[in-house]
PDB file of C-alpha atoms in Angstrom:
ATOM      1  CA  UNK A   1     -64.102  11.628 -48.749  1.00 39.00           C
ATOM      2  CA  UNK A   2     -60.530  10.857 -47.828  1.00 56.00           C
ATOM      3  CA  UNK A   3     -58.317  13.761 -46.847  1.00 90.00           C
ATOM      4  CA  UNK A   4     -56.483  15.417 -49.726  1.00 96.00           C
ATOM      5  CA  UNK A   5     -54.279  17.860 -47.807  1.00 96.00           C
ATOM      6  CA  UNK A   6     -52.710  20.952 -49.380  1.00 97.00           C
ATOM      7  CA  UNK A   7     -52.445  21.090 -53.149  1.00 98.00           C
ATOM      8  CA  UNK A   8     -51.758  23.249 -56.161  1.00 98.00           C
ATOM      9  CA  UNK A   9     -53.267  23.585 -59.616  1.00 98.00           C
ATOM     10  CA  UNK A  10     -51.055  21.816 -62.147  1.00 98.00           C
ATOM     11  CA  UNK A  11     -50.108  23.953 -65.139  1.00 96.00           C
ATOM     12  CA  UNK A  12     -47.631  23.212 -67.922  1.00 95.00           C
ATOM     13  CA  UNK A  13     -45.621  26.268 -66.857  1.00 96.00           C
ATOM     14  CA  UNK A  14     -45.328  24.865 -63.320  1.00 96.00           C
ATOM     15  CA  UNK A  15     -44.632  21.213 -64.081  1.00 96.00           C
ATOM     16  CA  UNK A  16     -40.989  21.072 -62.913  1.00 95.00           C
ATOM     17  CA  UNK A  17     -41.708  23.430 -60.017  1.00 95.00           C
ATOM     18  CA  UNK A  18     -44.433  21.126 -58.717  1.00 97.00           C
ATOM     19  CA  UNK A  19     -42.339  18.007 -59.252  1.00 96.00           C
ATOM     20  CA  UNK A  20     -39.585  19.359 -56.993  1.00 95.00           C
ATOM     21  CA  UNK A  21     -41.774  21.192 -54.470  1.00 95.00           C
ATOM     22  CA  UNK A  22     -42.065  19.656 -51.020  1.00 92.00           C
ATOM     23  CA  UNK A  23     -45.406  19.402 -49.283  1.00 92.00           C
ATOM     24  CA  UNK A  24     -47.715  19.193 -52.312  1.00 97.00           C
ATOM     25  CA  UNK A  25     -50.294  16.530 -51.477  1.00 97.00           C
ATOM     26  CA  UNK A  26     -52.771  16.701 -54.359  1.00 98.00           C
ATOM     27  CA  UNK A  27     -53.265  18.366 -57.724  1.00 98.00           C
ATOM     28  CA  UNK A  28     -55.988  19.748 -59.930  1.00 98.00           C
ATOM     29  CA  UNK A  29     -55.726  20.008 -63.715  1.00 98.00           C
ATOM     30  CA  UNK A  30     -57.993  21.904 -66.101  1.00 97.00           C
ATOM     31  CA  UNK A  31     -59.726  19.087 -67.952  1.00 97.00           C
ATOM     32  CA  UNK A  32     -59.973  20.997 -71.222  1.00 96.00           C
ATOM     33  CA  UNK A  33     -56.173  21.320 -71.282  1.00 96.00           C
ATOM     34  CA  UNK A  34     -55.403  17.600 -71.362  1.00 97.00           C
ATOM     35  CA  UNK A  35     -56.180  14.576 -73.499  1.00 97.00           C
ATOM     36  CA  UNK A  36     -56.908  11.462 -71.426  1.00 96.00           C
ATOM     37  CA  UNK A  37     -55.088   9.223 -73.911  1.00 96.00           C
ATOM     38  CA  UNK A  38     -51.958  11.402 -73.870  1.00 96.00           C
ATOM     39  CA  UNK A  39     -51.467  12.681 -70.349  1.00 97.00           C
ATOM     40  CA  UNK A  40     -48.544  15.086 -69.866  1.00 97.00           C
ATOM     41  CA  UNK A  41     -45.436  13.279 -68.672  1.00 97.00           C
ATOM     42  CA  UNK A  42     -45.292  15.431 -65.541  1.00 97.00           C
ATOM     43  CA  UNK A  43     -48.793  14.391 -64.495  1.00 96.00           C
ATOM     44  CA  UNK A  44     -47.859  10.759 -65.040  1.00 96.00           C
ATOM     45  CA  UNK A  45     -44.777  11.203 -62.844  1.00 97.00           C
ATOM     46  CA  UNK A  46     -46.791  12.842 -60.084  1.00 97.00           C
ATOM     47  CA  UNK A  47     -49.513  10.205 -60.258  1.00 97.00           C
ATOM     48  CA  UNK A  48     -46.852   7.495 -59.935  1.00 96.00           C
ATOM     49  CA  UNK A  49     -45.768   9.218 -56.712  1.00 96.00           C
ATOM     50  CA  UNK A  50     -49.280   8.694 -55.410  1.00 96.00           C
ATOM     51  CA  UNK A  51     -50.591  12.264 -55.671  1.00 97.00           C
ATOM     52  CA  UNK A  52     -54.345  12.423 -56.380  1.00 98.00           C
ATOM     53  CA  UNK A  53     -55.226  14.519 -59.447  1.00 98.00           C
ATOM     54  CA  UNK A  54     -58.676  16.082 -59.870  1.00 98.00           C
ATOM     55  CA  UNK A  55     -59.940  17.057 -63.354  1.00 98.00           C
ATOM     56  CA  UNK A  56     -61.416  20.565 -63.122  1.00 97.00           C
ATOM     57  CA  UNK A  57     -63.783  21.518 -65.927  1.00 95.00           C
ATOM     58  CA  UNK A  58     -64.419  25.070 -67.112  1.00 92.00           C
ATOM     59  CA  UNK A  59     -66.788  24.632 -70.072  1.00 89.00           C
ATOM     60  CA  UNK A  60     -69.601  22.241 -69.093  1.00 90.00           C
ATOM     61  CA  UNK A  61     -72.048  25.046 -68.328  1.00 86.00           C
ATOM     62  CA  UNK A  62     -74.511  23.380 -65.949  1.00 91.00           C
ATOM     63  CA  UNK A  63     -75.976  26.839 -65.314  1.00 84.00           C
ATOM     64  CA  UNK A  64     -77.380  27.189 -68.827  1.00 84.00           C
ATOM     65  CA  UNK A  65     -80.796  26.239 -70.182  1.00 83.00           C
ATOM     66  CA  UNK A  66     -79.228  23.740 -72.584  1.00 87.00           C
ATOM     67  CA  UNK A  67     -78.494  20.242 -71.318  1.00 91.00           C
ATOM     68  CA  UNK A  68     -74.821  19.417 -70.686  1.00 92.00           C
ATOM     69  CA  UNK A  69     -73.014  18.291 -73.810  1.00 92.00           C
ATOM     70  CA  UNK A  70     -72.582  14.482 -73.915  1.00 95.00           C
ATOM     71  CA  UNK A  71     -69.183  15.005 -75.561  1.00 95.00           C
ATOM     72  CA  UNK A  72     -67.989  17.311 -72.779  1.00 95.00           C
ATOM     73  CA  UNK A  73     -69.266  14.887 -70.152  1.00 97.00           C
ATOM     74  CA  UNK A  74     -67.536  11.998 -71.907  1.00 98.00           C
ATOM     75  CA  UNK A  75     -64.271  13.951 -71.867  1.00 98.00           C
ATOM     76  CA  UNK A  76     -64.589  14.655 -68.131  1.00 98.00           C
ATOM     77  CA  UNK A  77     -65.367  11.002 -67.502  1.00 98.00           C
ATOM     78  CA  UNK A  78     -62.364   9.857 -69.563  1.00 98.00           C
ATOM     79  CA  UNK A  79     -60.087  12.297 -67.716  1.00 98.00           C
ATOM     80  CA  UNK A  80     -61.318  10.974 -64.375  1.00 98.00           C
ATOM     81  CA  UNK A  81     -60.650   7.393 -65.439  1.00 98.00           C
ATOM     82  CA  UNK A  82     -57.226   8.153 -66.929  1.00 98.00           C
ATOM     83  CA  UNK A  83     -56.146   9.961 -63.756  1.00 98.00           C
ATOM     84  CA  UNK A  84     -57.869   7.532 -61.368  1.00 97.00           C
ATOM     85  CA  UNK A  85     -59.382  10.696 -59.896  1.00 98.00           C
ATOM     86  CA  UNK A  86     -61.350  10.737 -56.639  1.00 98.00           C
ATOM     87  CA  UNK A  87     -63.840  13.246 -58.100  1.00 98.00           C
ATOM     88  CA  UNK A  88     -64.462  15.742 -60.885  1.00 98.00           C
ATOM     89  CA  UNK A  89     -65.109  19.435 -60.263  1.00 98.00           C
ATOM     90  CA  UNK A  90     -66.840  22.078 -62.365  1.00 96.00           C
ATOM     91  CA  UNK A  91     -68.442  25.506 -61.901  1.00 94.00           C
ATOM     92  CA  UNK A  92     -71.949  26.613 -61.127  1.00 92.00           C
ATOM     93  CA  UNK A  93     -71.838  28.898 -64.144  1.00 88.00           C
ATOM     94  CA  UNK A  94     -73.502  29.992 -67.362  1.00 78.00           C
ATOM     95  CA  UNK A  95     -71.036  29.782 -70.249  1.00 73.00           C
ATOM     96  CA  UNK A  96     -73.024  29.609 -73.522  1.00 64.00           C
ATOM     97  CA  UNK A  97     -76.416  30.083 -75.089  1.00 67.00           C
ATOM     98  CA  UNK A  98     -77.753  29.612 -78.593  1.00 68.00           C
ATOM     99  CA  UNK A  99     -74.376  28.414 -79.785  1.00 74.00           C
ATOM    100  CA  UNK A 100     -72.600  31.559 -78.574  1.00 61.00           C
ATOM    101  CA  UNK A 101     -69.731  31.115 -76.106  1.00 64.00           C
ATOM    102  CA  UNK A 102     -69.570  33.708 -73.333  1.00 59.00           C
ATOM    103  CA  UNK A 103     -65.821  33.272 -72.861  1.00 63.00           C
ATOM    104  CA  UNK A 104     -66.278  33.660 -69.117  1.00 67.00           C
ATOM    105  CA  UNK A 105     -67.762  31.854 -66.125  1.00 78.00           C
ATOM    106  CA  UNK A 106     -70.914  33.944 -65.667  1.00 81.00           C
ATOM    107  CA  UNK A 107     -73.201  33.772 -62.629  1.00 83.00           C
ATOM    108  CA  UNK A 108     -76.519  31.985 -63.075  1.00 88.00           C
ATOM    109  CA  UNK A 109     -79.807  33.779 -62.398  1.00 88.00           C
ATOM    110  CA  UNK A 110     -80.636  32.607 -58.883  1.00 88.00           C
ATOM    111  CA  UNK A 111     -84.360  31.997 -59.320  1.00 93.00           C
ATOM    112  CA  UNK A 112     -86.514  28.992 -58.449  1.00 94.00           C
ATOM    113  CA  UNK A 113     -86.961  28.192 -62.127  1.00 92.00           C
ATOM    114  CA  UNK A 114     -83.224  28.389 -62.720  1.00 93.00           C
ATOM    115  CA  UNK A 115     -82.672  26.088 -59.743  1.00 95.00           C
ATOM    116  CA  UNK A 116     -84.988  23.495 -61.287  1.00 96.00           C
ATOM    117  CA  UNK A 117     -83.082  23.596 -64.595  1.00 95.00           C
ATOM    118  CA  UNK A 118     -79.648  23.502 -62.969  1.00 96.00           C
ATOM    119  CA  UNK A 119     -80.630  20.586 -60.726  1.00 97.00           C
ATOM    120  CA  UNK A 120     -81.660  18.551 -63.760  1.00 97.00           C
ATOM    121  CA  UNK A 121     -78.395  19.439 -65.517  1.00 96.00           C
ATOM    122  CA  UNK A 122     -76.422  18.368 -62.465  1.00 97.00           C
ATOM    123  CA  UNK A 123     -78.269  15.047 -62.266  1.00 98.00           C
ATOM    124  CA  UNK A 124     -77.472  14.363 -65.910  1.00 97.00           C
ATOM    125  CA  UNK A 125     -73.811  15.155 -65.290  1.00 97.00           C
ATOM    126  CA  UNK A 126     -73.712  12.932 -62.221  1.00 98.00           C
ATOM    127  CA  UNK A 127     -75.210  10.049 -64.194  1.00 97.00           C
ATOM    128  CA  UNK A 128     -72.512  10.407 -66.875  1.00 98.00           C
ATOM    129  CA  UNK A 129     -69.511  10.565 -64.547  1.00 98.00           C
ATOM    130  CA  UNK A 130     -67.764   7.570 -62.930  1.00 98.00           C
ATOM    131  CA  UNK A 131     -66.851   9.584 -59.809  1.00 98.00           C
ATOM    132  CA  UNK A 132     -68.614  12.200 -57.654  1.00 98.00           C
ATOM    133  CA  UNK A 133     -69.111  15.732 -58.969  1.00 98.00           C
ATOM    134  CA  UNK A 134     -68.355  18.920 -57.012  1.00 98.00           C
ATOM    135  CA  UNK A 135     -69.465  22.398 -58.091  1.00 97.00           C
ATOM    136  CA  UNK A 136     -67.600  25.642 -57.466  1.00 96.00           C
ATOM    137  CA  UNK A 137     -69.068  29.036 -56.616  1.00 95.00           C
ATOM    138  CA  UNK A 138     -67.924  31.608 -59.179  1.00 90.00           C
ATOM    139  CA  UNK A 139     -66.498  35.124 -58.985  1.00 82.00           C
ATOM    140  CA  UNK A 140     -68.932  37.688 -60.372  1.00 80.00           C
ATOM    141  CA  UNK A 141     -68.678  41.206 -61.701  1.00 72.00           C
ATOM    142  CA  UNK A 142     -72.475  41.601 -61.777  1.00 75.00           C
ATOM    143  CA  UNK A 143     -75.676  40.096 -60.399  1.00 75.00           C
ATOM    144  CA  UNK A 144     -78.980  39.385 -62.161  1.00 71.00           C
ATOM    145  CA  UNK A 145     -81.816  41.783 -61.234  1.00 78.00           C
ATOM    146  CA  UNK A 146     -84.431  39.076 -60.579  1.00 84.00           C
ATOM    147  CA  UNK A 147     -82.399  36.937 -58.156  1.00 79.00           C
ATOM    148  CA  UNK A 148     -84.610  35.297 -55.538  1.00 89.00           C
ATOM    149  CA  UNK A 149     -81.829  33.542 -53.616  1.00 90.00           C
ATOM    150  CA  UNK A 150     -78.320  34.349 -52.503  1.00 89.00           C
ATOM    151  CA  UNK A 151     -75.574  32.281 -54.089  1.00 88.00           C
ATOM    152  CA  UNK A 152     -75.159  30.327 -50.862  1.00 92.00           C
ATOM    153  CA  UNK A 153     -78.898  29.633 -50.622  1.00 94.00           C
ATOM    154  CA  UNK A 154     -78.951  28.524 -54.255  1.00 94.00           C
ATOM    155  CA  UNK A 155     -76.039  26.155 -53.713  1.00 95.00           C
ATOM    156  CA  UNK A 156     -77.522  24.811 -50.491  1.00 96.00           C
ATOM    157  CA  UNK A 157     -80.799  23.928 -52.220  1.00 97.00           C
ATOM    158  CA  UNK A 158     -78.931  22.462 -55.182  1.00 97.00           C
ATOM    159  CA  UNK A 159     -76.975  20.204 -52.830  1.00 97.00           C
ATOM    160  CA  UNK A 160     -80.184  19.170 -51.084  1.00 97.00           C
ATOM    161  CA  UNK A 161     -81.824  18.239 -54.395  1.00 97.00           C
ATOM    162  CA  UNK A 162     -78.866  16.468 -56.025  1.00 98.00           C
ATOM    163  CA  UNK A 163     -76.293  15.554 -53.369  1.00 98.00           C
ATOM    164  CA  UNK A 164     -73.610  17.288 -55.449  1.00 98.00           C
ATOM    165  CA  UNK A 165     -70.382  18.150 -53.619  1.00 98.00           C
ATOM    166  CA  UNK A 166     -69.135  21.664 -52.931  1.00 98.00           C
ATOM    167  CA  UNK A 167     -65.890  23.174 -54.124  1.00 98.00           C
ATOM    168  CA  UNK A 168     -65.827  26.373 -52.079  1.00 98.00           C
ATOM    169  CA  UNK A 169     -63.588  29.056 -53.554  1.00 97.00           C
ATOM    170  CA  UNK A 170     -62.934  31.502 -50.726  1.00 97.00           C
ATOM    171  CA  UNK A 171     -61.279  33.921 -53.172  1.00 96.00           C
ATOM    172  CA  UNK A 172     -64.540  34.010 -55.132  1.00 95.00           C
ATOM    173  CA  UNK A 173     -66.493  34.674 -51.931  1.00 96.00           C
ATOM    174  CA  UNK A 174     -64.146  37.604 -51.316  1.00 94.00           C
ATOM    175  CA  UNK A 175     -64.661  38.815 -54.892  1.00 92.00           C
ATOM    176  CA  UNK A 176     -68.434  38.774 -54.554  1.00 89.00           C
ATOM    177  CA  UNK A 177     -68.274  40.587 -51.243  1.00 93.00           C
ATOM    178  CA  UNK A 178     -66.169  43.387 -52.756  1.00 90.00           C
ATOM    179  CA  UNK A 179     -68.037  43.632 -56.073  1.00 87.00           C
ATOM    180  CA  UNK A 180     -71.610  42.823 -55.086  1.00 85.00           C
ATOM    181  CA  UNK A 181     -71.762  43.387 -51.345  1.00 87.00           C
ATOM    182  CA  UNK A 182     -72.547  39.721 -50.624  1.00 88.00           C
ATOM    183  CA  UNK A 183     -71.242  38.996 -47.087  1.00 94.00           C
ATOM    184  CA  UNK A 184     -68.704  36.184 -47.365  1.00 96.00           C
ATOM    185  CA  UNK A 185     -68.949  34.973 -43.772  1.00 97.00           C
ATOM    186  CA  UNK A 186     -72.740  34.824 -44.038  1.00 96.00           C
ATOM    187  CA  UNK A 187     -72.281  32.618 -47.113  1.00 96.00           C
ATOM    188  CA  UNK A 188     -70.111  30.236 -45.087  1.00 97.00           C
ATOM    189  CA  UNK A 189     -72.860  30.072 -42.471  1.00 97.00           C
ATOM    190  CA  UNK A 190     -75.427  29.142 -45.161  1.00 96.00           C
ATOM    191  CA  UNK A 191     -73.470  26.661 -47.285  1.00 97.00           C
ATOM    192  CA  UNK A 192     -73.885  22.965 -46.333  1.00 97.00           C
ATOM    193  CA  UNK A 193     -70.216  22.483 -45.516  1.00 97.00           C
ATOM    194  CA  UNK A 194     -70.781  18.837 -44.606  1.00 97.00           C
ATOM    195  CA  UNK A 195     -70.814  18.326 -48.399  1.00 98.00           C
ATOM    196  CA  UNK A 196     -67.461  20.076 -48.838  1.00 98.00           C
ATOM    197  CA  UNK A 197     -65.169  18.365 -51.358  1.00 98.00           C
ATOM    198  CA  UNK A 198     -62.270  20.826 -51.190  1.00 98.00           C
ATOM    199  CA  UNK A 199     -61.405  24.524 -51.187  1.00 98.00           C
ATOM    200  CA  UNK A 200     -59.776  26.941 -53.630  1.00 98.00           C
ATOM    201  CA  UNK A 201     -57.481  29.828 -52.658  1.00 97.00           C
ATOM    202  CA  UNK A 202     -56.173  32.427 -55.117  1.00 95.00           C
ATOM    203  CA  UNK A 203     -55.089  36.015 -55.491  1.00 90.00           C
ATOM    204  CA  UNK A 204     -56.337  38.764 -57.753  1.00 83.00           C
ATOM    205  CA  UNK A 205     -56.148  42.445 -58.607  1.00 87.00           C
ATOM    206  CA  UNK A 206     -58.252  45.522 -57.845  1.00 83.00           C
ATOM    207  CA  UNK A 207     -59.099  47.790 -60.786  1.00 81.00           C
ATOM    208  CA  UNK A 208     -61.470  50.730 -60.590  1.00 81.00           C
ATOM    209  CA  UNK A 209     -63.062  49.549 -57.393  1.00 79.00           C
ATOM    210  CA  UNK A 210     -63.732  46.028 -58.693  1.00 79.00           C
ATOM    211  CA  UNK A 211     -61.868  42.899 -57.623  1.00 72.00           C
ATOM    212  CA  UNK A 212     -60.740  40.689 -60.505  1.00 78.00           C
ATOM    213  CA  UNK A 213     -60.062  37.033 -59.703  1.00 78.00           C
ATOM    214  CA  UNK A 214     -56.959  36.792 -61.876  1.00 82.00           C
ATOM    215  CA  UNK A 215     -55.022  33.996 -60.127  1.00 83.00           C
ATOM    216  CA  UNK A 216     -51.828  35.978 -60.805  1.00 84.00           C
ATOM    217  CA  UNK A 217     -50.876  37.272 -57.353  1.00 89.00           C
ATOM    218  CA  UNK A 218     -50.517  36.167 -53.772  1.00 94.00           C
ATOM    219  CA  UNK A 219     -53.803  35.743 -51.939  1.00 95.00           C
ATOM    220  CA  UNK A 220     -54.834  38.843 -49.963  1.00 95.00           C
ATOM    221  CA  UNK A 221     -55.035  38.330 -46.223  1.00 96.00           C
ATOM    222  CA  UNK A 222     -58.825  38.698 -46.435  1.00 95.00           C
ATOM    223  CA  UNK A 223     -58.982  35.483 -48.461  1.00 97.00           C
ATOM    224  CA  UNK A 224     -56.833  33.611 -45.947  1.00 97.00           C
ATOM    225  CA  UNK A 225     -59.054  34.975 -43.163  1.00 96.00           C
ATOM    226  CA  UNK A 226     -62.073  33.496 -44.960  1.00 97.00           C
ATOM    227  CA  UNK A 227     -60.255  30.164 -45.163  1.00 97.00           C
ATOM    228  CA  UNK A 228     -59.741  30.312 -41.403  1.00 97.00           C
ATOM    229  CA  UNK A 229     -63.435  31.133 -40.941  1.00 97.00           C
ATOM    230  CA  UNK A 230     -64.357  28.108 -43.038  1.00 98.00           C
ATOM    231  CA  UNK A 231     -62.040  25.889 -41.002  1.00 97.00           C
ATOM    232  CA  UNK A 232     -63.740  27.109 -37.822  1.00 96.00           C
ATOM    233  CA  UNK A 233     -66.985  25.654 -39.205  1.00 96.00           C
ATOM    234  CA  UNK A 234     -65.809  22.499 -40.968  1.00 96.00           C
ATOM    235  CA  UNK A 235     -62.757  20.404 -41.745  1.00 96.00           C
ATOM    236  CA  UNK A 236     -61.993  20.727 -45.461  1.00 97.00           C
ATOM    237  CA  UNK A 237     -60.703  17.513 -47.053  1.00 97.00           C
ATOM    238  CA  UNK A 238     -58.238  19.653 -48.995  1.00 97.00           C
ATOM    239  CA  UNK A 239     -57.215  23.205 -49.863  1.00 98.00           C
ATOM    240  CA  UNK A 240     -55.732  24.024 -53.265  1.00 98.00           C
ATOM    241  CA  UNK A 241     -53.805  27.052 -54.521  1.00 98.00           C
ATOM    242  CA  UNK A 242     -54.647  28.338 -58.006  1.00 97.00           C
ATOM    243  CA  UNK A 243     -52.111  30.317 -60.041  1.00 96.00           C
ATOM    244  CA  UNK A 244     -52.711  30.954 -63.747  1.00 92.00           C
ATOM    245  CA  UNK A 245     -50.278  33.528 -65.105  1.00 86.00           C
ATOM    246  CA  UNK A 246     -47.385  35.850 -64.269  1.00 91.00           C
ATOM    247  CA  UNK A 247     -45.858  32.786 -62.654  1.00 94.00           C
ATOM    248  CA  UNK A 248     -43.627  33.620 -59.665  1.00 94.00           C
ATOM    249  CA  UNK A 249     -40.573  31.926 -58.189  1.00 94.00           C
ATOM    250  CA  UNK A 250     -40.713  28.549 -56.530  1.00 95.00           C
ATOM    251  CA  UNK A 251     -40.195  30.318 -53.216  1.00 94.00           C
ATOM    252  CA  UNK A 252     -43.297  32.472 -53.650  1.00 95.00           C
ATOM    253  CA  UNK A 253     -45.469  29.441 -54.436  1.00 96.00           C
ATOM    254  CA  UNK A 254     -44.037  27.512 -51.492  1.00 96.00           C
ATOM    255  CA  UNK A 255     -44.726  30.532 -49.309  1.00 96.00           C
ATOM    256  CA  UNK A 256     -48.372  30.549 -50.395  1.00 97.00           C
ATOM    257  CA  UNK A 257     -48.725  26.894 -49.416  1.00 97.00           C
ATOM    258  CA  UNK A 258     -47.219  27.767 -46.030  1.00 96.00           C
ATOM    259  CA  UNK A 259     -49.758  30.583 -45.608  1.00 96.00           C
ATOM    260  CA  UNK A 260     -52.560  28.146 -46.439  1.00 97.00           C
ATOM    261  CA  UNK A 261     -51.330  25.681 -43.813  1.00 96.00           C
ATOM    262  CA  UNK A 262     -51.148  28.473 -41.240  1.00 95.00           C
ATOM    263  CA  UNK A 263     -54.690  29.608 -42.042  1.00 96.00           C
ATOM    264  CA  UNK A 264     -56.077  26.126 -41.605  1.00 93.00           C
ATOM    265  CA  UNK A 265     -54.538  26.005 -38.095  1.00 81.00           C
ATOM    266  CA  UNK A 266     -54.357  22.227 -38.099  1.00 62.00           C
ATOM    267  CA  UNK A 267     -57.875  21.720 -39.449  1.00 64.00           C
ATOM    268  CA  UNK A 268     -56.722  19.659 -42.449  1.00 60.00           C
ATOM    269  CA  UNK A 269     -56.799  15.953 -41.917  1.00 49.00           C
TER     270      UNK A 269
END
């Protein structure tokens, strides 16, 4: 995959900020927040400047027992075509069951049977999309008691079975290390980083001993250290900053992009 560089998640609240910010090389937009036939004017402007835009889904739910919704897949496909996107990304997550929405990106049970179901869901999604699919590791507040694999092992086997790309969120690796004791560096050593599509960086908040991946603060140094560890193992095509509320000044956002560039130490193509 061609190099993407350093990017930022496009949000309506940040449209003018991103348009005037120097050094932004690609974008990601939450697919459920746009209509492919009526793209926001800001996204059209940025696309005309040549910035790649990746649709990022949050509701497909490939981690559930139900097959992916054809309507949701059609929407992702239409977004990819409207944006001329290089890929589509989603989450390795459980989001609904029996018609009930969880309202959160929940971790999947990491069992062999779950892996079989998820792999079939991923293949169906791949067949429905006009561009490659990448899946993101999620931030968890709990783990399932019958897990047979670590998250990294689960993702590695899923990649082997399906060829799906990896969207590695180093902030989520940090979250799972704090909340569940899952060593983040060990995960980087297990993940098949040769299938890396791009990387997410974000900040969060600690409450009652748990780390919440809120995307409303600067990234802690531990997250940037994980990014550096990843770059010591592989060259990420791109690294993207997520910010989803309590929006700061332009200077703070620009400073976060500078921190990302420093952490990559020249690894980005």
